[in-house]
Each structure stands twice: as C-alpha cells, then as structure tokens.
Short mmCIF file of C-alpha atoms in Angstrom, two decimals:
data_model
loop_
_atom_site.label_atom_id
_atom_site.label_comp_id
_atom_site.label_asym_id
_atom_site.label_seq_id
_atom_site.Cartn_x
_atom_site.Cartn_y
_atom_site.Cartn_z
CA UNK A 1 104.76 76.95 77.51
CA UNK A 2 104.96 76.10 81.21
CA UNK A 3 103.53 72.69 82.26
CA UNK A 4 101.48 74.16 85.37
CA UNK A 5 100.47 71.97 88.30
CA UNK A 6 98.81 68.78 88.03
CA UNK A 7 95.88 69.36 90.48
CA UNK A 8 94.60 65.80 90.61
CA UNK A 9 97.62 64.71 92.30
CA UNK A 10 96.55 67.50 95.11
CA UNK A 11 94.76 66.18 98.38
CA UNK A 12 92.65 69.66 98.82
CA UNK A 13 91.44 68.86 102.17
CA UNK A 14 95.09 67.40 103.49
CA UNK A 15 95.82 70.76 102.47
CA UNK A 16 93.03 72.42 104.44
CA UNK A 17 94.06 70.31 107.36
CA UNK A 18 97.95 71.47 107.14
CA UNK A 19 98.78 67.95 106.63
CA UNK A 20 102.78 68.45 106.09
CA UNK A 21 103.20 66.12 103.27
CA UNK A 22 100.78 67.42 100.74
CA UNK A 23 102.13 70.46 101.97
CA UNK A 24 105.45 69.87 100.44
CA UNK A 25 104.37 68.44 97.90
CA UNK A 26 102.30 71.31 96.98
CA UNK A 27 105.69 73.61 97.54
CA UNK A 28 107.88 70.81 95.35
CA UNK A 29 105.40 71.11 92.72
CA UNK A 30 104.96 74.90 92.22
CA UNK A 31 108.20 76.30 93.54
CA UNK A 32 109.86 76.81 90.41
CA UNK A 33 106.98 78.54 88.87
CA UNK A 34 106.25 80.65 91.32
CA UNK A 35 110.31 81.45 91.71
CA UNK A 36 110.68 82.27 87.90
CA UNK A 37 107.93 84.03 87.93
CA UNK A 38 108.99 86.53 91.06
CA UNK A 39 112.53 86.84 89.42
CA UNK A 40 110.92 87.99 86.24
CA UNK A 41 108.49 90.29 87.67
CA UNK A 42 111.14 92.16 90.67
CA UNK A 43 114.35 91.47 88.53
CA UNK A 44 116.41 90.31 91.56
CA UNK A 45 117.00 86.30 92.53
CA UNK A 46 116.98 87.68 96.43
CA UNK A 47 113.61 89.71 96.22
CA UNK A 48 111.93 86.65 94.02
CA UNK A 49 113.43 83.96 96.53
CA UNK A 50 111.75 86.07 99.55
CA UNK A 51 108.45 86.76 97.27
CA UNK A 52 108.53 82.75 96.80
CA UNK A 53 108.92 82.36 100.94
CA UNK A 54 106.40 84.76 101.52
CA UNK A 55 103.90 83.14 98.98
CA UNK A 56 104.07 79.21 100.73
CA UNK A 57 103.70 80.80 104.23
CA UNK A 58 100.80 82.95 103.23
CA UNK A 59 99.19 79.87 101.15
CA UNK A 60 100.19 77.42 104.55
CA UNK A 61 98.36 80.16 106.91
CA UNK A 62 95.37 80.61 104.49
CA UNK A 63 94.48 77.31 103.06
CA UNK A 64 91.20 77.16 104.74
CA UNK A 65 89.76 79.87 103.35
CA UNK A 66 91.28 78.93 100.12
CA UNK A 67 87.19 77.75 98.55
CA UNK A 68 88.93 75.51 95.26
CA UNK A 69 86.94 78.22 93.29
CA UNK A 70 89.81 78.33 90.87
CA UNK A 71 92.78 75.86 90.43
CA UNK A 72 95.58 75.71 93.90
CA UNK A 73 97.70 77.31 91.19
CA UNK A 74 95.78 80.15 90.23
CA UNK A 75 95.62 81.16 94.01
CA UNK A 76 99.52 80.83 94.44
CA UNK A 77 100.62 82.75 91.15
CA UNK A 78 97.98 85.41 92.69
CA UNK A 79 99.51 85.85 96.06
CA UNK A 80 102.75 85.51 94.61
CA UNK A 81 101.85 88.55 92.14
CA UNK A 82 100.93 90.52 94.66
CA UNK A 83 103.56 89.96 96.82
CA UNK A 84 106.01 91.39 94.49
CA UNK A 85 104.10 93.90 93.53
CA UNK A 86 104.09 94.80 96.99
CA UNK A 87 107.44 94.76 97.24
CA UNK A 88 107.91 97.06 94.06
CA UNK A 89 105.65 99.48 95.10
CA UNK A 90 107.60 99.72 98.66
CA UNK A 91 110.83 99.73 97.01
CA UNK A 92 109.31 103.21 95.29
CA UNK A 93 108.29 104.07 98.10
CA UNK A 94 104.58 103.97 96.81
CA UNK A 95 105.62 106.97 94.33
CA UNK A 96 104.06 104.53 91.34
CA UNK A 97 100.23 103.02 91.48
CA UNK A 98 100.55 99.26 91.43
CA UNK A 99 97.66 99.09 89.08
CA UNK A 100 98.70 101.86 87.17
CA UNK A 101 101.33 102.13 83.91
CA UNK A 102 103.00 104.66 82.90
CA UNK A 103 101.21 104.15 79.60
CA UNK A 104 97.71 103.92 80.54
CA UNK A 105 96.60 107.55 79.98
CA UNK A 106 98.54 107.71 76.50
CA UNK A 107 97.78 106.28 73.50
CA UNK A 108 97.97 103.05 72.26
CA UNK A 109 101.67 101.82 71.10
CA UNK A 110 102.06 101.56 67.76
CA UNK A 111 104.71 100.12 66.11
CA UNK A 112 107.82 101.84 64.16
CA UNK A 113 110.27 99.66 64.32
CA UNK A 114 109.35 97.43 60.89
CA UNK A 115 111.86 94.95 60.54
CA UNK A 116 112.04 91.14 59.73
CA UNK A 117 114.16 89.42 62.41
CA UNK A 118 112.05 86.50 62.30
CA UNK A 119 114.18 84.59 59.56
CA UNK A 120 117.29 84.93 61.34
CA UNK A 121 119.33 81.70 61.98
CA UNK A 122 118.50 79.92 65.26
CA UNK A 123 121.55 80.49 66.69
CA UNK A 124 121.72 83.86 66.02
CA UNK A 125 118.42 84.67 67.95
CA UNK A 126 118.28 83.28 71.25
CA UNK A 127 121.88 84.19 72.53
CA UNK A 128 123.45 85.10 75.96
CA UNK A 129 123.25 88.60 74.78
CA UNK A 130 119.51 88.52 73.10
CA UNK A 131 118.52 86.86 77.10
CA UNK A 132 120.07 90.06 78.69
CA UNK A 133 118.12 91.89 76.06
CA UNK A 134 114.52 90.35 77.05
CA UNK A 135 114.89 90.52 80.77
CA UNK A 136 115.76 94.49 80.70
CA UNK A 137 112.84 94.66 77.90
CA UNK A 138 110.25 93.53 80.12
CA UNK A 139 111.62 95.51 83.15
CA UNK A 140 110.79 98.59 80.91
CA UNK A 141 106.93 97.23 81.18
CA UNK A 142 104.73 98.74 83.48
CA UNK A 143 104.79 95.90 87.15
CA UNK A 144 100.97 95.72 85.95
CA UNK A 145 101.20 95.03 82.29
CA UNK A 146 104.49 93.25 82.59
CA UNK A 147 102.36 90.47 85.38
CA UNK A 148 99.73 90.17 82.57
CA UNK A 149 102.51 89.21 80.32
CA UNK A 150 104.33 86.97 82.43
CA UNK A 151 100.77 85.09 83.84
CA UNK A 152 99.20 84.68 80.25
CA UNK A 153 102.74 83.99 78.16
CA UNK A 154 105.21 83.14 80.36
CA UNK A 155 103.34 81.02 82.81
CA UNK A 156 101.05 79.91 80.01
CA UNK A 157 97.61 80.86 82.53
CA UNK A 158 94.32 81.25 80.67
CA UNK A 159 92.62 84.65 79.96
CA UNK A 160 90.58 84.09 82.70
CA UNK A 161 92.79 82.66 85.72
CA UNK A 162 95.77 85.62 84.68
CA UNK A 163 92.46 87.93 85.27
CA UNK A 164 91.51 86.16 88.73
CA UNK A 165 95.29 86.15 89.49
CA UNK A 166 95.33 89.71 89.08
CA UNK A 167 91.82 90.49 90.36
CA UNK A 168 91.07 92.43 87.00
CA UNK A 169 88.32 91.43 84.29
CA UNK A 170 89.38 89.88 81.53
CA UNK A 171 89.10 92.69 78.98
CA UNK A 172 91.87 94.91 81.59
CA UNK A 173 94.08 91.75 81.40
CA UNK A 174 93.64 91.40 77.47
CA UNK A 175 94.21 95.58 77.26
CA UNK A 176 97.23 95.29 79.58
CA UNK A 177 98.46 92.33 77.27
CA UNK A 178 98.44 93.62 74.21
CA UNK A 179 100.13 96.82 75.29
CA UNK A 180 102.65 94.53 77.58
CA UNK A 181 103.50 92.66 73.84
CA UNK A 182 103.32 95.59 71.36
CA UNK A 183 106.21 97.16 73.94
CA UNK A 184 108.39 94.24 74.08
CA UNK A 185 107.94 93.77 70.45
CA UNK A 186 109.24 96.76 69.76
CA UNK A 187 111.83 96.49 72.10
CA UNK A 188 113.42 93.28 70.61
CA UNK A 189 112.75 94.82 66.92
CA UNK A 190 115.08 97.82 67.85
CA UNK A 191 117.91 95.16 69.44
CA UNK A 192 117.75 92.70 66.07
CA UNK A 193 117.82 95.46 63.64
CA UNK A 194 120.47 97.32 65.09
CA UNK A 195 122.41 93.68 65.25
CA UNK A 196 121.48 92.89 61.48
CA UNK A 197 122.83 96.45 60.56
CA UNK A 198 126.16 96.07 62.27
CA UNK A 199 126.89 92.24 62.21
CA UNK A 200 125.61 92.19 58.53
CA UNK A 201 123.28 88.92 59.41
CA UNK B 1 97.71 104.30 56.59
CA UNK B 2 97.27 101.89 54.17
CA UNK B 3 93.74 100.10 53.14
CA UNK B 4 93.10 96.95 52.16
CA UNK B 5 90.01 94.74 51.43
CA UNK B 6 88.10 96.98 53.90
CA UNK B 7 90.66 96.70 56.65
CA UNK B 8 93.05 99.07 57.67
CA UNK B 9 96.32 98.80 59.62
CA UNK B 10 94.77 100.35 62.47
CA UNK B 11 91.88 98.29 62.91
CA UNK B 12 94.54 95.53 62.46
CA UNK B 13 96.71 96.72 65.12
CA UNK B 14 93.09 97.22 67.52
CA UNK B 15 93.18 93.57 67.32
CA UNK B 16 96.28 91.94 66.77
CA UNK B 17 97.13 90.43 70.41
CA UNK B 18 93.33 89.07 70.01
CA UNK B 19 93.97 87.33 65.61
CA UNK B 20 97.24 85.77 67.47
CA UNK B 21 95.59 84.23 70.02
CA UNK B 22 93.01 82.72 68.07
CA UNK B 23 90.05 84.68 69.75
CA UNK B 24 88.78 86.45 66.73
CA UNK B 25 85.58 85.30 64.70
CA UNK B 26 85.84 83.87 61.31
CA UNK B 27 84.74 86.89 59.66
CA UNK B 28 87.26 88.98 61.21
CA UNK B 29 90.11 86.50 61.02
CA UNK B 30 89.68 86.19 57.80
CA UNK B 31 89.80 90.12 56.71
CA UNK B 32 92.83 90.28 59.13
CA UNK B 33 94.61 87.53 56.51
CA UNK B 34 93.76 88.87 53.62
CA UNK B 35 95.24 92.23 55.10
CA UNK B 36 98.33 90.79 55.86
CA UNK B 37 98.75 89.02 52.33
CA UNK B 38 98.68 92.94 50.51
CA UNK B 39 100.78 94.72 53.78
CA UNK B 40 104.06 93.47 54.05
CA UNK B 41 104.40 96.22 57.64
CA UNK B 42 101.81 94.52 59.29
CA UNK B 43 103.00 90.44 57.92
CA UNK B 44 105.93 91.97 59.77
CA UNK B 45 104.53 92.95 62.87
CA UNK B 46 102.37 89.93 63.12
CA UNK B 47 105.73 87.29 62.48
CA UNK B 48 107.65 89.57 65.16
CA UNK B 49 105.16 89.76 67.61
CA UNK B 50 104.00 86.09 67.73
CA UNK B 51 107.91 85.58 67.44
CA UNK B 52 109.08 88.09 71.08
CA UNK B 53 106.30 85.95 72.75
CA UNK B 54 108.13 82.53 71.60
CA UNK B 55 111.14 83.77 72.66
CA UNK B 56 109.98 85.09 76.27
CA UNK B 57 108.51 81.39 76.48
CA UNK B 58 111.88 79.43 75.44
CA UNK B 59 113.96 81.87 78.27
CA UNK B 60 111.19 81.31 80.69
CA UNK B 61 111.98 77.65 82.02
CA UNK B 62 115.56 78.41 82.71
CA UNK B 63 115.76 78.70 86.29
CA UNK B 64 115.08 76.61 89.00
CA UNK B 65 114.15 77.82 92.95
CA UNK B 66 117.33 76.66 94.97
CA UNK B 67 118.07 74.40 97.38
CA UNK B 68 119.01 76.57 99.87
CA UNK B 69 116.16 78.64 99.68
CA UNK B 70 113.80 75.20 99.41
CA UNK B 71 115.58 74.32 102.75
CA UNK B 72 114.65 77.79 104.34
CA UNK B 73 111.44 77.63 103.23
CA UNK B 74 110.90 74.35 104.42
CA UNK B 75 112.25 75.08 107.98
CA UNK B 76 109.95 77.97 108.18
CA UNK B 77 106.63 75.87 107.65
CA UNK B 78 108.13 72.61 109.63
CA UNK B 79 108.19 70.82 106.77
CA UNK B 80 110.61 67.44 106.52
CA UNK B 81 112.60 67.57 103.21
CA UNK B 82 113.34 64.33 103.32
CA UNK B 83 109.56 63.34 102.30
CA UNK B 84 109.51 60.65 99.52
CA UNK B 85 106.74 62.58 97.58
CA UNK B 86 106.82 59.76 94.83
CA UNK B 87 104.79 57.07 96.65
#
C-alpha cells in the first residue's frame, strides 16, 4: 500500500500564500503518486508526465480556494483524476462518457475463470511478463471504474476520499470497485491458467 | 448455483469486494465463511481476488516522476530546485 502524504509536515496557509518552498515541498512530496497514478490511468509516461504538470499548476493557481475540507492529497489525486480523464475523453474525441463504462448497463461480472493461481511459487507470479499482463488488464477497465481501482487499491485512499476524489458517493465508488476487481480478476485468472496449462507449473 | 448454510454463491458474489474489505457485519461475515469452507469455486475466487489486488499493489510503487519532468515543472511555477526541504 502507498504511504500517502504526511499532512502535518504541510504549512496550509504558506500554501495559500504561494509561499515557494512549501510549494515544492508539497510537489516533492506527492509527485510520484500523482505520476504513477496518471501513467496507470492514460497508459502513456508522456500523457501522465503532462497530467502530473497540469495537476501542480492547477493546485499552485487554486490553493486559496482549496477550504482543507479533505486532506491536500485528496484534492491533488482529484484534479489529477480528472485531468486524465480529460485527456482520455479528448483523445476519443468525447465518443465515450467519462463517467460512464462500458459495463454499467449490463449485468454484473461474474466469474468463469475458476482456477487456483494463488499457490504458485513467488517467482513465478510477479514476472516481467505477469507486469505487462496487469497494466493491459486494467486498460481493459472502464477510465471510471479503473480510477476507483487505482484511488482505493493502488493509491491505498479510503472509501470516502476515492469518492470525494471522484465526486461520486461512496456506494458508486464501492459499485465501480467491485466491478473494476471482479474484471481484473478474471483477467489475471485467464493469463495464470493458460501459463499453468502450458508451462506445467 | 450451489447452496450452502443459507447462502448462495450469488449472494456471495453481491458482496465479495465488501467480506474482503472487512466492511461486512458479523452476521454476514460469518455466513460468507462458512460458505466458503463447503464451495471450493468461491474459496477460489475469494484467494484470487484478494490475491490480483496484492499484486496491482506490489507493481504500483515502481516508478518514480523524473527529473526532467520535476525540472519542467518546477520552471513553470518558479520554483528553486535547489531548496533544502529537510530543515
């Protein structure tokens, strides 16, 4: 789980009055977050470095009306989300709702792929390969349910700040979570049993 | 569908991201376990699930923002790098 930041060590008003050192600091402390967090959600290390440039300004131009309602980093992974969702939903030239996925009218997932990959060695799990594997997995995901995923899992939020982040109540984040997890589950389940039946592990 | 001690897999499935994440009440929880002790499909989809989310957790600390970007970013908001943040 992600250590997020440590908000005592934040001056909020030095931040409210632009001062340039808490500033940085503030950048220094989140910057990483907020950049894994892009790459994972736009699959590109150009659109999340530009999502992650886009975020600080924003946050540097808005701070005062930034009311400490919920934690610095809450309001960062939010503007970050919806920067690249932005930038998703221009890339498709607005063809697919940002709020939307492609699921949401269908049933629920269930699952079909029923295999144990759990009690494979170590070493045989998280490989170069099995990486490839996850990032293209959670690509498949909706933008919507795969930022619910990313906010509550990845980035270790709460129920309640991924739900502020994404300006949803906390029963759409837990809906979109559960369908973001049954996917990727099955996703990984097809990759390890297809691996077991050929490698013979 | 199978049915065990008054829970089936479906009302398993209804809350499964909810039993993982420790949100369910003890009454609930504790049909869901007894559940998964007589249905070895669903002991599987529970140890698979909890385990994707493990995995997506170990891969999600391996990158770090780069320095070249950090220095754009910094030029853009007139920031000095050069800050000793420590003190």
């Amino acid at each position: 789980m992600s250590e997020t930041l440590n908000e005592e060590t934040l001056n909020l008003e030095a931040l409210r009055k632009k001062d340039k050192r808490a500033f940085a600091q503030l950048v220094d402390q989140n910057s990483d977050h907020i950049y894994r967090l892009a790459l994972r959600l736009t699959g590109n290390s150009q659109d999340a470095e530009d999502v992650v440039q886009e975020t600080f300004i924003k946050a540097f131009n808005n701070v005062e009306s930034f009311e400490g309602r919920s934690k610095v980093s809450t309001w960062l992974y939010r503007i970050a989300t919806n920067e690249a969702l932005m930038l998703l939903r221009r890339r498709k030239d607005g063809i697919t709702p940002i709020d939307e996925g492609v699921e949401t009218d269908e049933g629920e997932i269930m699952p079909i792929q029923i295999v144990d990959w759990c009690c494979l060695p170590e070493k045989e799990i998280m490989t170069e390969e099995t990486r490839q594997v996850l990032q293209e997995a959670a690509l498949q995901l909706s933008s919507a349910n795969r930022a619910a995923f990313l906010l509550r899992d990845v980035e270790g939020l709460s129920t309640q700040e991924a739900a502020e982040a994404l300006d949803i109540s906390e029963s759409a984040l837990k809906v979109r979570l559960m369908r973001a997890r049954l996917q990727l589950r099955e996703a990984l389940s097809d990759y390890f049993a297809n691996r077991m039946a050929k490698e013979g592990l | 569908m199978n049915h065990h001690h008054g829970l089936e897999c479906q009302d398993l499935l209804n809350n499964i991201s909810a039993y993982i994440d420790g949100e369910l009440d003890d009454e609930l929880c504790g049909k869901i376990e007894a559940h998964i002790e007589s249905c070895p499909n669903c002991k599987v989809v529970i140890n698979t699930l909890k385990r994707t989310i493990q995995l997506y957790q170990e891969d999600g600390e391996s990158e770090t923002f780069p320095l070249d970007a950090r220095h754009r970013l910094f030029t853009a908001l007139d920031l000095d790098e050069d800050l000793d943040l420590s003190d």
